[in-house]
Amino acid sequence: MDCLGDFNDLLFPSERTGGSGGIQRRFQWFQEKLNNCGLFDLGASGPKFTWKGPRLRGHSRLFERLDKALANQIALSDLPNCALKVLPRLAYSDHNPINLLLGTPQRGYKARPFRFEAMWETFGMIERRKKEILARLNGIQKSPSYPYSNFLNSLEEQLQVELNDVSKMEELKWFQKARTNWISKGDRNTKYYHLKTKIR
């Protein structure tokens, strides 16, 4: 048995910063429930907190680690290399996305071949720029001073706007690529055509 998601609960006081105090019973209750079910927190890599809460009057902004991956002993023995990765939070959500990695890729895995498309040369390498922005967001959100730094919060907002622009370009690229496939393979008696007509 394993569980993944937004539990809206904390295991330890270190999973929270900012806001008001007085929630010690909340930690104890959740720990007790996990112990009763034989579940363990897998921990995580990436930004420490997975939720960015409100800034209440008289308190600093609230950050918590609400999203977790839990597993029992059987799941841990079946998937000994599984790990949870917290990804950079995007502008449209107050939660960081999480990615459960079940282990290393199979040996037969090969990267897809690179295909250069001249029409995107003017935009630069969209994927590379997106990775750069996500890496910077990840670094900002992992910084211990992030919850308290106006500069880092402002920089995060700027990067979120830039990421949104890059994502729109990426979406346009995929739209045009799909359109090209339809024009070249579309109305022939091919697997591609039959798949598309089934979807419609």
Tab-separated table of C-alpha atoms in Angstrom:
chain	number	residue	atom	x	y	z
A	1	MET	CA	0.000	0.000	0.000
A	2	ASP	CA	1.262	3.458	-0.817
A	3	CYS	CA	-0.358	6.883	-0.791
A	4	LEU	CA	0.522	10.087	-2.569
A	5	GLY	CA	-1.092	13.470	-2.259
A	6	ASP	CA	-2.150	16.526	-0.333
A	7	PHE	CA	-2.853	15.270	3.177
A	8	ASN	CA	-3.470	18.757	4.623
A	9	ASP	CA	-1.591	17.630	7.701
A	10	LEU	CA	1.894	17.841	9.135
A	11	LEU	CA	4.110	15.244	10.791
A	12	PHE	CA	6.656	17.540	12.454
A	13	PRO	CA	6.920	21.215	13.469
A	14	SER	CA	9.776	21.607	10.936
A	15	GLU	CA	7.232	21.090	8.121
A	16	ARG	CA	5.813	24.561	8.792
A	17	THR	CA	7.110	28.111	8.975
A	18	GLY	CA	5.287	31.402	9.468
A	19	GLY	CA	1.665	31.919	10.455
A	20	SER	CA	0.492	31.507	14.034
A	21	GLY	CA	1.469	28.675	16.399
A	22	GLY	CA	-0.516	26.347	18.636
A	23	ILE	CA	-0.916	23.251	16.470
A	24	GLN	CA	1.119	20.644	18.396
A	25	ARG	CA	-1.885	18.279	18.708
A	26	ARG	CA	-2.208	18.305	14.923
A	27	PHE	CA	1.279	16.725	14.562
A	28	GLN	CA	0.629	14.071	17.185
A	29	TRP	CA	-2.732	13.079	15.676
A	30	PHE	CA	-1.313	12.566	12.156
A	31	GLN	CA	1.737	10.650	13.447
A	32	GLU	CA	-0.555	8.354	15.429
A	33	LYS	CA	-2.755	7.637	12.380
A	34	LEU	CA	0.252	6.792	10.199
A	35	ASN	CA	1.692	4.499	12.880
A	36	ASN	CA	-1.662	2.690	13.197
A	37	CYS	CA	-1.700	2.095	9.420
A	38	GLY	CA	1.979	1.097	9.267
A	39	LEU	CA	2.812	3.918	6.852
A	40	PHE	CA	6.126	5.768	6.527
A	41	ASP	CA	6.839	9.159	4.987
A	42	LEU	CA	9.263	8.731	2.064
A	43	GLY	CA	10.704	12.225	2.541
A	44	ALA	CA	11.391	14.403	-0.497
A	45	SER	CA	14.031	16.249	-2.466
A	46	GLY	CA	13.568	19.751	-3.837
A	47	PRO	CA	11.910	22.721	-2.133
A	48	LYS	CA	11.235	22.061	1.555
A	49	PHE	CA	7.628	23.297	1.583
A	50	THR	CA	4.906	22.207	-0.845
A	51	TRP	CA	2.240	24.811	-0.047
A	52	LYS	CA	2.414	28.607	0.045
A	53	GLY	CA	-0.310	29.969	2.288
A	54	PRO	CA	-1.603	33.450	3.015
A	55	ARG	CA	0.208	36.246	4.793
A	56	LEU	CA	-1.934	36.989	7.836
A	57	ARG	CA	-1.883	40.347	9.588
A	58	GLY	CA	0.821	40.398	12.238
A	59	HIS	CA	2.416	37.153	11.011
A	60	SER	CA	4.810	36.146	8.260
A	61	ARG	CA	3.573	34.203	5.226
A	62	LEU	CA	2.675	30.594	5.993
A	63	PHE	CA	4.584	27.750	4.270
A	64	GLU	CA	3.856	24.052	4.931
A	65	ARG	CA	4.839	20.617	3.629
A	66	LEU	CA	1.325	19.255	3.047
A	67	ASP	CA	2.060	17.014	0.053
A	68	LYS	CA	3.718	13.701	0.846
A	69	ALA	CA	4.290	10.149	-0.363
A	70	LEU	CA	3.559	7.437	2.190
A	71	ALA	CA	4.306	3.721	1.916
A	72	ASN	CA	4.167	0.605	4.054
A	73	GLN	CA	6.987	-1.923	4.477
A	74	ILE	CA	5.736	-4.130	1.611
A	75	ALA	CA	5.714	-1.237	-0.866
A	76	LEU	CA	9.187	-0.170	0.286
A	77	SER	CA	10.569	-3.678	-0.284
A	78	ASP	CA	8.911	-3.890	-3.732
A	79	LEU	CA	10.153	-0.430	-4.756
A	80	PRO	CA	13.368	0.162	-2.780
A	81	ASN	CA	14.532	3.031	-5.021
A	82	CYS	CA	11.327	5.065	-5.039
A	83	ALA	CA	11.644	8.717	-4.088
A	84	LEU	CA	9.514	11.845	-4.067
A	85	LYS	CA	10.689	14.956	-5.889
A	86	VAL	CA	9.101	18.339	-5.158
A	87	LEU	CA	9.093	20.480	-8.298
A	88	PRO	CA	9.037	24.293	-8.463
A	89	ARG	CA	5.632	25.859	-7.782
A	90	LEU	CA	4.007	27.509	-10.780
A	91	ALA	CA	2.151	30.828	-10.738
A	92	TYR	CA	-1.349	29.364	-11.080
A	93	SER	CA	-1.197	27.212	-7.934
A	94	ASP	CA	-0.390	27.553	-4.254
A	95	HIS	CA	0.971	23.963	-4.240
A	96	ASN	CA	4.248	22.689	-5.653
A	97	PRO	CA	3.764	19.764	-8.026
A	98	ILE	CA	5.235	16.484	-6.787
A	99	ASN	CA	6.671	13.609	-8.799
A	100	LEU	CA	6.940	10.070	-7.424
A	101	LEU	CA	9.979	8.376	-8.958
A	102	LEU	CA	9.638	4.596	-8.815
A	103	GLY	CA	13.256	3.779	-9.674
A	104	THR	CA	15.850	4.047	-12.396
A	105	PRO	CA	14.826	3.834	-16.081
A	106	GLN	CA	15.050	0.433	-17.728
A	107	ARG	CA	18.306	-0.383	-19.528
A	108	GLY	CA	16.623	-0.549	-22.933
A	109	TYR	CA	15.492	3.090	-22.664
A	110	LYS	CA	16.781	5.361	-25.428
A	111	ALA	CA	16.327	9.088	-25.732
A	112	ARG	CA	14.228	10.231	-28.671
A	113	PRO	CA	16.251	11.497	-31.638
A	114	PHE	CA	16.723	15.245	-31.896
A	115	ARG	CA	14.870	16.877	-34.785
A	116	PHE	CA	15.743	20.453	-35.618
A	117	GLU	CA	12.846	22.647	-36.689
A	118	ALA	CA	14.054	25.835	-38.353
A	119	MET	CA	10.868	27.749	-37.565
A	120	TRP	CA	11.798	27.706	-33.849
A	121	GLU	CA	15.355	28.975	-34.309
A	122	THR	CA	14.148	32.565	-33.793
A	123	PHE	CA	12.605	31.642	-30.438
A	124	GLY	CA	15.740	29.888	-29.224
A	125	MET	CA	15.558	26.546	-27.534
A	126	ILE	CA	12.193	26.601	-25.750
A	127	GLU	CA	12.795	23.463	-23.714
A	128	ARG	CA	16.227	24.663	-22.581
A	129	ARG	CA	14.842	28.042	-21.487
A	130	LYS	CA	11.970	26.361	-19.648
A	131	LYS	CA	14.447	24.107	-17.802
A	132	GLU	CA	16.564	27.137	-16.871
A	133	ILE	CA	13.544	28.980	-15.462
A	134	LEU	CA	12.356	25.902	-13.546
A	135	ALA	CA	15.868	25.423	-12.124
A	136	ARG	CA	15.945	29.045	-10.945
A	137	LEU	CA	12.462	28.720	-9.397
A	138	ASN	CA	13.580	25.521	-7.693
A	139	GLY	CA	16.655	27.286	-6.282
A	140	ILE	CA	14.581	30.208	-5.006
A	141	GLN	CA	11.964	27.978	-3.374
A	142	LYS	CA	14.667	25.797	-1.751
A	143	SER	CA	16.445	28.810	-0.253
A	144	PRO	CA	16.130	28.980	3.555
A	145	SER	CA	15.551	32.745	3.325
A	146	TYR	CA	12.795	32.411	0.680
A	147	PRO	CA	9.821	32.699	3.080
A	148	TYR	CA	11.206	35.960	4.488
A	149	SER	CA	12.863	37.624	1.470
A	150	ASN	CA	10.947	40.264	-0.499
A	151	PHE	CA	13.656	40.149	-3.181
A	152	LEU	CA	13.291	36.381	-3.712
A	153	ASN	CA	9.483	36.636	-3.752
A	154	SER	CA	9.673	39.416	-6.355
A	155	LEU	CA	12.160	37.423	-8.449
A	156	GLU	CA	9.877	34.381	-8.221
A	157	GLU	CA	6.944	36.427	-9.578
A	158	GLN	CA	9.060	37.665	-12.521
A	159	LEU	CA	10.185	34.120	-13.322
A	160	GLN	CA	6.589	32.863	-13.120
A	161	VAL	CA	5.552	35.431	-15.768
A	162	GLU	CA	8.493	34.414	-17.959
A	163	LEU	CA	7.655	30.713	-17.494
A	164	ASN	CA	4.068	31.404	-18.538
A	165	ASP	CA	5.306	33.071	-21.749
A	166	VAL	CA	7.659	30.179	-22.526
A	167	SER	CA	4.870	27.670	-21.848
A	168	LYS	CA	2.626	29.480	-24.342
A	169	MET	CA	5.385	29.258	-26.979
A	170	GLU	CA	5.814	25.555	-26.191
A	171	GLU	CA	2.069	24.994	-26.539
A	172	LEU	CA	2.071	26.793	-29.898
A	173	LYS	CA	4.978	24.641	-31.044
A	174	TRP	CA	3.095	21.431	-30.203
A	175	PHE	CA	-0.090	22.742	-31.799
A	176	GLN	CA	1.754	23.488	-35.027
A	177	LYS	CA	3.538	20.142	-34.927
A	178	ALA	CA	0.202	18.327	-34.530
A	179	ARG	CA	-1.203	20.347	-37.428
A	180	THR	CA	1.798	19.371	-39.579
A	181	ASN	CA	1.221	15.692	-38.746
A	182	TRP	CA	-2.425	16.001	-39.744
A	183	ILE	CA	-1.524	17.629	-43.055
A	184	SER	CA	1.127	15.006	-43.902
A	185	LYS	CA	-0.589	11.863	-42.529
A	186	GLY	CA	-4.141	12.966	-41.961
A	187	ASP	CA	-6.592	11.658	-44.502
A	188	ARG	CA	-4.738	8.520	-45.547
A	189	ASN	CA	-5.757	5.066	-44.489
A	190	THR	CA	-3.136	5.024	-41.716
A	191	LYS	CA	-3.027	4.121	-38.047
A	192	TYR	CA	-2.655	7.856	-37.303
A	193	TYR	CA	-5.876	8.668	-39.212
A	194	HIS	CA	-7.908	5.932	-37.518
A	195	LEU	CA	-6.640	6.960	-34.090
A	196	LYS	CA	-7.636	10.580	-34.721
A	197	THR	CA	-11.110	9.648	-35.964
A	198	LYS	CA	-11.701	7.440	-32.906
A	199	ILE	CA	-10.779	10.323	-30.602
A	200	ARG	CA	-13.216	12.680	-32.328
